[in-house]
Tab-separated table of C-alpha atoms and ligand atoms in Angstrom:
chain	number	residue	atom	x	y	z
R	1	UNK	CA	70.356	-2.988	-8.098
R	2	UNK	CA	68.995	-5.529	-6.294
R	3	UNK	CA	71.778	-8.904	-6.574
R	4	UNK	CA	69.500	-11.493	-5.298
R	5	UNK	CA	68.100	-12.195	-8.768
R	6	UNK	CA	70.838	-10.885	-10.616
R	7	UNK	CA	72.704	-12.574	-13.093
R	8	UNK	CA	76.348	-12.046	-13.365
R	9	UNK	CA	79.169	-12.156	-15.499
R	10	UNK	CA	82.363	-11.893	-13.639
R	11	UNK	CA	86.144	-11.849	-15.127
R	12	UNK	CA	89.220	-12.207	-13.514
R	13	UNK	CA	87.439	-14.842	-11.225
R	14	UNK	CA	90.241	-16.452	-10.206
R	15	UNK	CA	92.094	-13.658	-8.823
R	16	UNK	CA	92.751	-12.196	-5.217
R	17	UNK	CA	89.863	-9.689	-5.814
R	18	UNK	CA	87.502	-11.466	-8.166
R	19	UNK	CA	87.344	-14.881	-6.216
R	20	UNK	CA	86.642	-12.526	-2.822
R	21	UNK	CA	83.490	-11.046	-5.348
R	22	UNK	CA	82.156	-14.300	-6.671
R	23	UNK	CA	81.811	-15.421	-2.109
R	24	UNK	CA	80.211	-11.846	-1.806
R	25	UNK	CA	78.005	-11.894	-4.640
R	26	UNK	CA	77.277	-15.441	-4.345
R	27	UNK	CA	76.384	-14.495	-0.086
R	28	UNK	CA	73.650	-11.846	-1.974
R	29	UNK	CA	71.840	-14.741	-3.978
R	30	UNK	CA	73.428	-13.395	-7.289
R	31	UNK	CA	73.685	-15.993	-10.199
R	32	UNK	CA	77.275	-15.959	-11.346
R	33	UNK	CA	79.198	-16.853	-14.633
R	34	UNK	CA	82.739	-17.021	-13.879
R	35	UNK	CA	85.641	-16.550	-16.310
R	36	UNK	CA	89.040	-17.087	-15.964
R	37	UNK	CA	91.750	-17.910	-17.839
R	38	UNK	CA	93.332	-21.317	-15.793
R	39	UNK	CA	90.516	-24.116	-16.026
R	40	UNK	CA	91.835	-25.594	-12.815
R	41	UNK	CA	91.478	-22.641	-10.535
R	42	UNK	CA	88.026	-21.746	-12.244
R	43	UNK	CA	86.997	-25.404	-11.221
R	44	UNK	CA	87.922	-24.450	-7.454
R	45	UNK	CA	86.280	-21.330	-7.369
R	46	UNK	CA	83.187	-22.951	-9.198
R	47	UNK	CA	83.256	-26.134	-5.957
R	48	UNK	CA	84.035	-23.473	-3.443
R	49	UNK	CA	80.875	-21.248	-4.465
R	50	UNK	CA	78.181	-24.165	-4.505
R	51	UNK	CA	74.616	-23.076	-6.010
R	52	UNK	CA	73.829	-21.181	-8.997
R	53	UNK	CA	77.470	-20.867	-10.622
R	54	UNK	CA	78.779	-21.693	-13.946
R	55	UNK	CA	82.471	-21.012	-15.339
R	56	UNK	CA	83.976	-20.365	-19.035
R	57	UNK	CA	87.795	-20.107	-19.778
R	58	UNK	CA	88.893	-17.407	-22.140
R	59	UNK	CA	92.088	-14.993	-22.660
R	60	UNK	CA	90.655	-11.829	-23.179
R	61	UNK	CA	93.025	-10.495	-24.841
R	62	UNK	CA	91.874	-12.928	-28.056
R	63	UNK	CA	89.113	-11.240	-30.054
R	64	UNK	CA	87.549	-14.503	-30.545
R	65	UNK	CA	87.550	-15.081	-26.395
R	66	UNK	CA	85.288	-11.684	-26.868
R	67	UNK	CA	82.497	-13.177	-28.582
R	68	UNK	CA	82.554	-16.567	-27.226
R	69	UNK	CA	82.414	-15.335	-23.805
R	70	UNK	CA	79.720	-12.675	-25.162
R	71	UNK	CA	77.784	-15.686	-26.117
R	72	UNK	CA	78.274	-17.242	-23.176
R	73	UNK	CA	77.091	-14.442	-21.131
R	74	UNK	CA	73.822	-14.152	-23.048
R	75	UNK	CA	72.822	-17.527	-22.876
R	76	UNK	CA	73.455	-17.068	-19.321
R	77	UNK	CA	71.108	-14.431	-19.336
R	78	UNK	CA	73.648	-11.857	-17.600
R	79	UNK	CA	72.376	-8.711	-16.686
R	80	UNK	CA	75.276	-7.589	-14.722
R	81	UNK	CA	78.995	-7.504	-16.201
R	82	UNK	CA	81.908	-6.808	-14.284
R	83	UNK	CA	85.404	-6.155	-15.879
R	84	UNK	CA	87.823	-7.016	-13.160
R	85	UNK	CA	90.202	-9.088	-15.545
R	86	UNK	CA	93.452	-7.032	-15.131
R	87	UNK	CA	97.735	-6.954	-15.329
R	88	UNK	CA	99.951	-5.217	-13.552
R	89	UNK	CA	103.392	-4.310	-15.147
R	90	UNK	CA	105.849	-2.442	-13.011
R	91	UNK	CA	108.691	-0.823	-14.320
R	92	UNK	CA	110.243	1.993	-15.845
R	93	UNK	CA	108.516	2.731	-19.014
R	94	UNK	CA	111.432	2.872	-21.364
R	95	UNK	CA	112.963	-0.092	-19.795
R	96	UNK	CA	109.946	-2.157	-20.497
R	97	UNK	CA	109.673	-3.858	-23.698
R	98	UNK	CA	106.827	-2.848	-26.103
R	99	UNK	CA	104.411	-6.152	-25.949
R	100	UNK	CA	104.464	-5.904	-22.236
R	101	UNK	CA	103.086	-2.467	-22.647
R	102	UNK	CA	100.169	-3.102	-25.148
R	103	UNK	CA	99.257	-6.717	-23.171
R	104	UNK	CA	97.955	-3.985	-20.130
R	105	UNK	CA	96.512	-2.031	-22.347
R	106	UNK	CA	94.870	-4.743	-23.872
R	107	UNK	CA	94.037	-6.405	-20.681
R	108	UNK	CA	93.053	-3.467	-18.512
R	109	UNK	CA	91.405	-1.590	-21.257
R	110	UNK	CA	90.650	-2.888	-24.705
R	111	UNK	CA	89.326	-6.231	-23.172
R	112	UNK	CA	86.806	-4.312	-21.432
R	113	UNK	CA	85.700	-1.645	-23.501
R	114	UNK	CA	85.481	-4.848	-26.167
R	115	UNK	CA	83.185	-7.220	-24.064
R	116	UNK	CA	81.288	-4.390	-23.098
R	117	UNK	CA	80.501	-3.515	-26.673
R	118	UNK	CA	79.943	-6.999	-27.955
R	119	UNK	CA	77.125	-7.281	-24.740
R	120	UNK	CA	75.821	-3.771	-24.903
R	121	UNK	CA	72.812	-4.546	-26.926
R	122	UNK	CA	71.913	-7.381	-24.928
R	123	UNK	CA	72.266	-5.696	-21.661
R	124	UNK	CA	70.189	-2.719	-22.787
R	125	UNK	CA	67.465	-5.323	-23.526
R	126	UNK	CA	66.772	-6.354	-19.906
R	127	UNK	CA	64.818	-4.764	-17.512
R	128	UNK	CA	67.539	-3.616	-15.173
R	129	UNK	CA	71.194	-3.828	-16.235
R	130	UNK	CA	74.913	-2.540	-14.688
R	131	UNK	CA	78.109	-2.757	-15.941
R	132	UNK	CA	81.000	-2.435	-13.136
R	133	UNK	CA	84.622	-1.550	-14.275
R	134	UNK	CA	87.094	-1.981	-11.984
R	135	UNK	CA	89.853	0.693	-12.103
R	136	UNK	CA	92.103	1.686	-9.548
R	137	UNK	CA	93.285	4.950	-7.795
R	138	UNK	CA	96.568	4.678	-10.664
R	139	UNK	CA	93.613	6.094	-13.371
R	140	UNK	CA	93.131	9.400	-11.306
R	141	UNK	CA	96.412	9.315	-9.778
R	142	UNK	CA	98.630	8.250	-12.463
R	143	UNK	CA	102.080	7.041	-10.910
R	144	UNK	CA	105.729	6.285	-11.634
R	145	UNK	CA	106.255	2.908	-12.388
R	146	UNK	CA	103.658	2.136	-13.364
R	147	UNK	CA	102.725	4.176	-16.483
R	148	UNK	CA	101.199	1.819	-18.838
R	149	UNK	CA	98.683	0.418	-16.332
R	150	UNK	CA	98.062	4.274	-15.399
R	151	UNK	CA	97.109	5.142	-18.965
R	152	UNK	CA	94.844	1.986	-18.953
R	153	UNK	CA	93.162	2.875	-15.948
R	154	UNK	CA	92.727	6.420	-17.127
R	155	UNK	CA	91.510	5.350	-20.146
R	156	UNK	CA	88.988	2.640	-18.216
R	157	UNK	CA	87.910	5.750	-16.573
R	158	UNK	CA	87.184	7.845	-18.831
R	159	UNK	CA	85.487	4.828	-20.705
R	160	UNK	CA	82.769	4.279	-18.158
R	161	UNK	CA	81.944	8.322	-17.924
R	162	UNK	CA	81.281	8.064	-21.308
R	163	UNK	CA	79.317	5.185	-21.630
R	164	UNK	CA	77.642	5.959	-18.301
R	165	UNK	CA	76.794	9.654	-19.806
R	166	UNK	CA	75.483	7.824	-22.899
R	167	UNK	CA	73.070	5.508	-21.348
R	168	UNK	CA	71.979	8.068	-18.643
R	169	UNK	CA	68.474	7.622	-20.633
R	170	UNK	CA	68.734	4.004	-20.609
R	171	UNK	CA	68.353	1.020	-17.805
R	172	UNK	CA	71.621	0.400	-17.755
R	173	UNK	CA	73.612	1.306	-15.045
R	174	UNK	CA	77.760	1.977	-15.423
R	175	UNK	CA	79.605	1.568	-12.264
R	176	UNK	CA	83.428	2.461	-11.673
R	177	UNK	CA	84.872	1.788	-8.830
R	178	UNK	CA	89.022	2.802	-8.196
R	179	UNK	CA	90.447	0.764	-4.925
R	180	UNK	CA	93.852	1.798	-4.094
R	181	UNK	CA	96.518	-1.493	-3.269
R	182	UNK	CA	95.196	-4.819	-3.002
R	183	UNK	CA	96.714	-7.317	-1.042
R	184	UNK	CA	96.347	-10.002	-4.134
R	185	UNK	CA	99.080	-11.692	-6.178
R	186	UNK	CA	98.695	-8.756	-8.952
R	187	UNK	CA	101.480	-6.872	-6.749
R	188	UNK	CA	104.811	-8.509	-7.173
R	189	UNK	CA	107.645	-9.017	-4.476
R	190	UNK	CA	109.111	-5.151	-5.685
R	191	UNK	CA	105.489	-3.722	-5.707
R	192	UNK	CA	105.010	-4.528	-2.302
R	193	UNK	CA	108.128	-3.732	-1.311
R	194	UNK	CA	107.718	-0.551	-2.653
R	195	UNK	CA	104.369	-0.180	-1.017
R	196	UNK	CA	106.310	-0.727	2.606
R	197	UNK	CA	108.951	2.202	1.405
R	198	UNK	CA	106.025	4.276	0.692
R	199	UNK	CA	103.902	3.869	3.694
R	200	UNK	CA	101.104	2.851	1.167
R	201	UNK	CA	98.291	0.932	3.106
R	202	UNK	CA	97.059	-2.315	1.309
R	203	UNK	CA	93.046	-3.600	1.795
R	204	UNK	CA	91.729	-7.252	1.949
R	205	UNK	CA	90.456	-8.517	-1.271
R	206	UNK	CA	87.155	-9.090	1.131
R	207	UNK	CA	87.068	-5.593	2.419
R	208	UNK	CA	86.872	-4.128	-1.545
R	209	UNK	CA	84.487	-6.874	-2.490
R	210	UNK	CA	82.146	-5.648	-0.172
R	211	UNK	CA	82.554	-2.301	-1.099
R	212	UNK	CA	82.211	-3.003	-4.625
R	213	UNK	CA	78.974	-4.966	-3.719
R	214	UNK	CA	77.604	-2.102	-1.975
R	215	UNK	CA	78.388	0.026	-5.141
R	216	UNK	CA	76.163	-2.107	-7.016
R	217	UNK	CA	73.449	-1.854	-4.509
R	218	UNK	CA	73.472	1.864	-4.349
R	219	UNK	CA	74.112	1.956	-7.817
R	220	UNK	CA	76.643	5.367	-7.392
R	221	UNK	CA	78.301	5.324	-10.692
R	222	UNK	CA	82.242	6.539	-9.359
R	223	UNK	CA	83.632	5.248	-6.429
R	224	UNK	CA	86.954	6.171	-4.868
R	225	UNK	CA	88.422	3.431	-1.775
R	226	UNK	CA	90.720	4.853	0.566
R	227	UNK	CA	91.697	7.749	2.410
R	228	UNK	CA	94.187	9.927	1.630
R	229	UNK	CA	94.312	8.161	-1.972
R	230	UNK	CA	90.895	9.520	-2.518
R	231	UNK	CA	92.125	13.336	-1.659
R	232	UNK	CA	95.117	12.257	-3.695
R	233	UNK	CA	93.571	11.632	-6.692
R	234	UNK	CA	90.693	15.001	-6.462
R	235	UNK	CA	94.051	17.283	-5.640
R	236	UNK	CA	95.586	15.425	-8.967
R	237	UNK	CA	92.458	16.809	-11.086
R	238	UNK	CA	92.658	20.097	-9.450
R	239	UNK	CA	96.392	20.983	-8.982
R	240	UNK	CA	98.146	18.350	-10.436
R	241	UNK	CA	101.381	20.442	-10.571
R	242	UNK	CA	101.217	19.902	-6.660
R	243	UNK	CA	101.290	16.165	-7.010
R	244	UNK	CA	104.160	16.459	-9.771
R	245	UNK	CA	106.168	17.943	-6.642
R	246	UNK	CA	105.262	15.218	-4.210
R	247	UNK	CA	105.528	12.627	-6.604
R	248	UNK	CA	109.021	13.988	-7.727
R	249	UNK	CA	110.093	13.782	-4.261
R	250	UNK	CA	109.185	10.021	-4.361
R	251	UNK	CA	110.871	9.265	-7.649
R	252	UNK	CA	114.751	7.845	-6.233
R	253	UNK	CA	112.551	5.420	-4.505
R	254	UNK	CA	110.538	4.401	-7.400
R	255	UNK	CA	113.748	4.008	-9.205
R	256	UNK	CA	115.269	1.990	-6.753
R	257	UNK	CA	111.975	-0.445	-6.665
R	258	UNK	CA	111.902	-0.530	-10.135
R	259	UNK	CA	115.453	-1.595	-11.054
R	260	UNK	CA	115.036	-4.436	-8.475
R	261	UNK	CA	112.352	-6.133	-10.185
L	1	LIG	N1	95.742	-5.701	-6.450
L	1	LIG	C1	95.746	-4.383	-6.456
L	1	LIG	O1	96.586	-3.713	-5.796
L	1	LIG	C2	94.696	-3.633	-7.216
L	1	LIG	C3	94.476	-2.284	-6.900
L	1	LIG	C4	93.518	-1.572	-7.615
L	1	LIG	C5	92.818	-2.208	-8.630
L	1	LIG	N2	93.051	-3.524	-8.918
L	1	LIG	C6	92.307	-4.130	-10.020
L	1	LIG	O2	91.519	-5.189	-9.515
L	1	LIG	C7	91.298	-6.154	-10.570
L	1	LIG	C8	91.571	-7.552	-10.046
L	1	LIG	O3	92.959	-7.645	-9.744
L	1	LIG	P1	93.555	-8.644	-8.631
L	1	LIG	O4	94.281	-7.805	-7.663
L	1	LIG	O5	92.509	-9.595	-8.178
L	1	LIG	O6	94.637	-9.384	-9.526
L	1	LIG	P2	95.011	-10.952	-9.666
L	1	LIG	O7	94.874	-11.634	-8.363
L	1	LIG	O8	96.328	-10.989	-10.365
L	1	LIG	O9	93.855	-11.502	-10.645
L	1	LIG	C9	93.789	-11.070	-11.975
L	1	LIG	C10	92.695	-11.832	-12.678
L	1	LIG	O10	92.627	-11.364	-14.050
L	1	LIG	C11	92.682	-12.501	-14.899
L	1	LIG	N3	93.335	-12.173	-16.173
L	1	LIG	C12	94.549	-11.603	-16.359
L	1	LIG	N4	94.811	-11.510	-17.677
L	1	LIG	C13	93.725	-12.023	-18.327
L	1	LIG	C14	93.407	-12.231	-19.685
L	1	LIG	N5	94.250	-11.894	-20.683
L	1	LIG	N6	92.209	-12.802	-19.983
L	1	LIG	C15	91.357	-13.162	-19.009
L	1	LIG	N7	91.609	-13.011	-17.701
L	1	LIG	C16	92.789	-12.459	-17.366
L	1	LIG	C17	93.499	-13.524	-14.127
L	1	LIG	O11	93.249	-14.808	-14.648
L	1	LIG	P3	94.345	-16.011	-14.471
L	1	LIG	O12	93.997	-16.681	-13.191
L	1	LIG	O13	94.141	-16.854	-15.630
L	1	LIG	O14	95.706	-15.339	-14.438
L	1	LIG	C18	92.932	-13.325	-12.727
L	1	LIG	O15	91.699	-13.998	-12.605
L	1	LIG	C19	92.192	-5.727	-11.725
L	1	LIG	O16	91.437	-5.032	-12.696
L	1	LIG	C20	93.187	-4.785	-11.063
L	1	LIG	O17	93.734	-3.846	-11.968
L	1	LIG	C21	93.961	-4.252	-8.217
């Protein structure tokens, strides 16, 4: 896909990760609709980019956020959307209460299958078309801790097979891309902390942006960052009784994290 005419929807702008796209995407010449939830921090990112950049507040989680941002997006003219809107919740499931648990499902997964539908038809009309869903290496490599946002991952990517299967005949492109850690405010104090315990390496919000742009350019529809996540996550679809083992070996620490937080 070439970016320097395309025309982009972007959510979760004003996070770690999707205010390090908007500079890269912006760098290629895209055109870029930002939306966030916090007017003020959209207004920063929208000064900070300059040129062809416009911004819309809306909670995804709302079903009426869905269609107004839908709307948005088409009078826009988008022909690129990328779900990067996303929650973390850490914790041991039981000990986490119930509408914690569906707010990352609804965030991480609903939200995006849901915006994706309500554009769908709209995309498929233009010439040349990609949707990008972030995931993360937690939807191949499901994890301790971190269960719900696991199962949303896993469900995100499983989502964009689908789709991507679907519209093989079609111009639309569906990209998923899985980075491992992030150093972005999405990991809290015992996230990272457990991330030192674990030996877990964290990238730049800058150096995924630029692999995610490069995704888009190459138009690859699964992409995996990190080594040995990567291997990680292909053993876990293999053998995943082998990553039960390792993982069990890791659990007193996850415990200990967890009951800190
Ligand atoms: N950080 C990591 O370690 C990591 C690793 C792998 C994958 N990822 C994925 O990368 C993506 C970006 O995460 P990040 O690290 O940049 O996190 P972040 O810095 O916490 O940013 C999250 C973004 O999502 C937006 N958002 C959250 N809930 C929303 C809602 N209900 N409606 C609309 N927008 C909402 C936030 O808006 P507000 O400013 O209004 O809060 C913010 O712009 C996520 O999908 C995440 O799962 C992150």
């Amino acid at each position: 896909m070439q970016l320097n005419n395309a025309r982009i929807l972007l959510t979760g702008a004003t996070g770690g990760l999707g205010q390090a796209l908007a500079l890269a995407l912006a760098e290629q010449g895209a055109a870029l609709l930002l939306a966030g939830r916090d007017p003020a921090r959209l207004a920063d990112c929208v000064v900070g980019l300059g040129g062809n950049v416009q911004s819309l507040c809306a909670d995804l989680t709302h079903p009426e956020a869905i269609e107004t941002t839908a709307a948005a997006a088409r009078e826009f003219g988008v022909n690129v959307l990328i779900n990067n809107a996303g929650i973390n919740a850490f914790g041991l499931y039981e000990s986490q209460n119930w509408s914690a648990i569906q707010q990352v499902i609804m965030t991480n997964l609903l939200a995006p299958m849901q915006l994706t539908h309500a554009l769908l038809p709209w995309l498929k009309a233009q010439e040349k078309a990609a949707i990008v869903n972030i995931g993360s290496t937690f939807g191949s490599l499901p994890f301790p801790g971190f269960t719900a946002y696991s199962s949303a991952k896993a469900g995100l990517r499983g989502f964009s097979q689908a789709l991507r299967r679907e519209l093989a005949d079609s111009a639309v492109e569906v990209v998923h891309v899985a980075p491992r850690t992030i150093a972005t405010a999405l990991n809290s104090d015992a996230v990272n902390a457990l991330n030192r315990d674990l030996g877990n390496h964290a990238d730049t919000p800058q150096a995924v942006a630029r692999q995610i742009v490069q995704a888009l350019h190459t138009g690859r529809g699964e992409r995996h960052f990190g080594f040995p996540e990567r291997l990680f996550a292909w053993l876990n679809g293999c053998a995943p009784g082998l990553i039960d083992q390792g993982l069990k070996a890791k659990l007193a620490i996850v415990k200990r994290h967890a009951a800190q937080r």
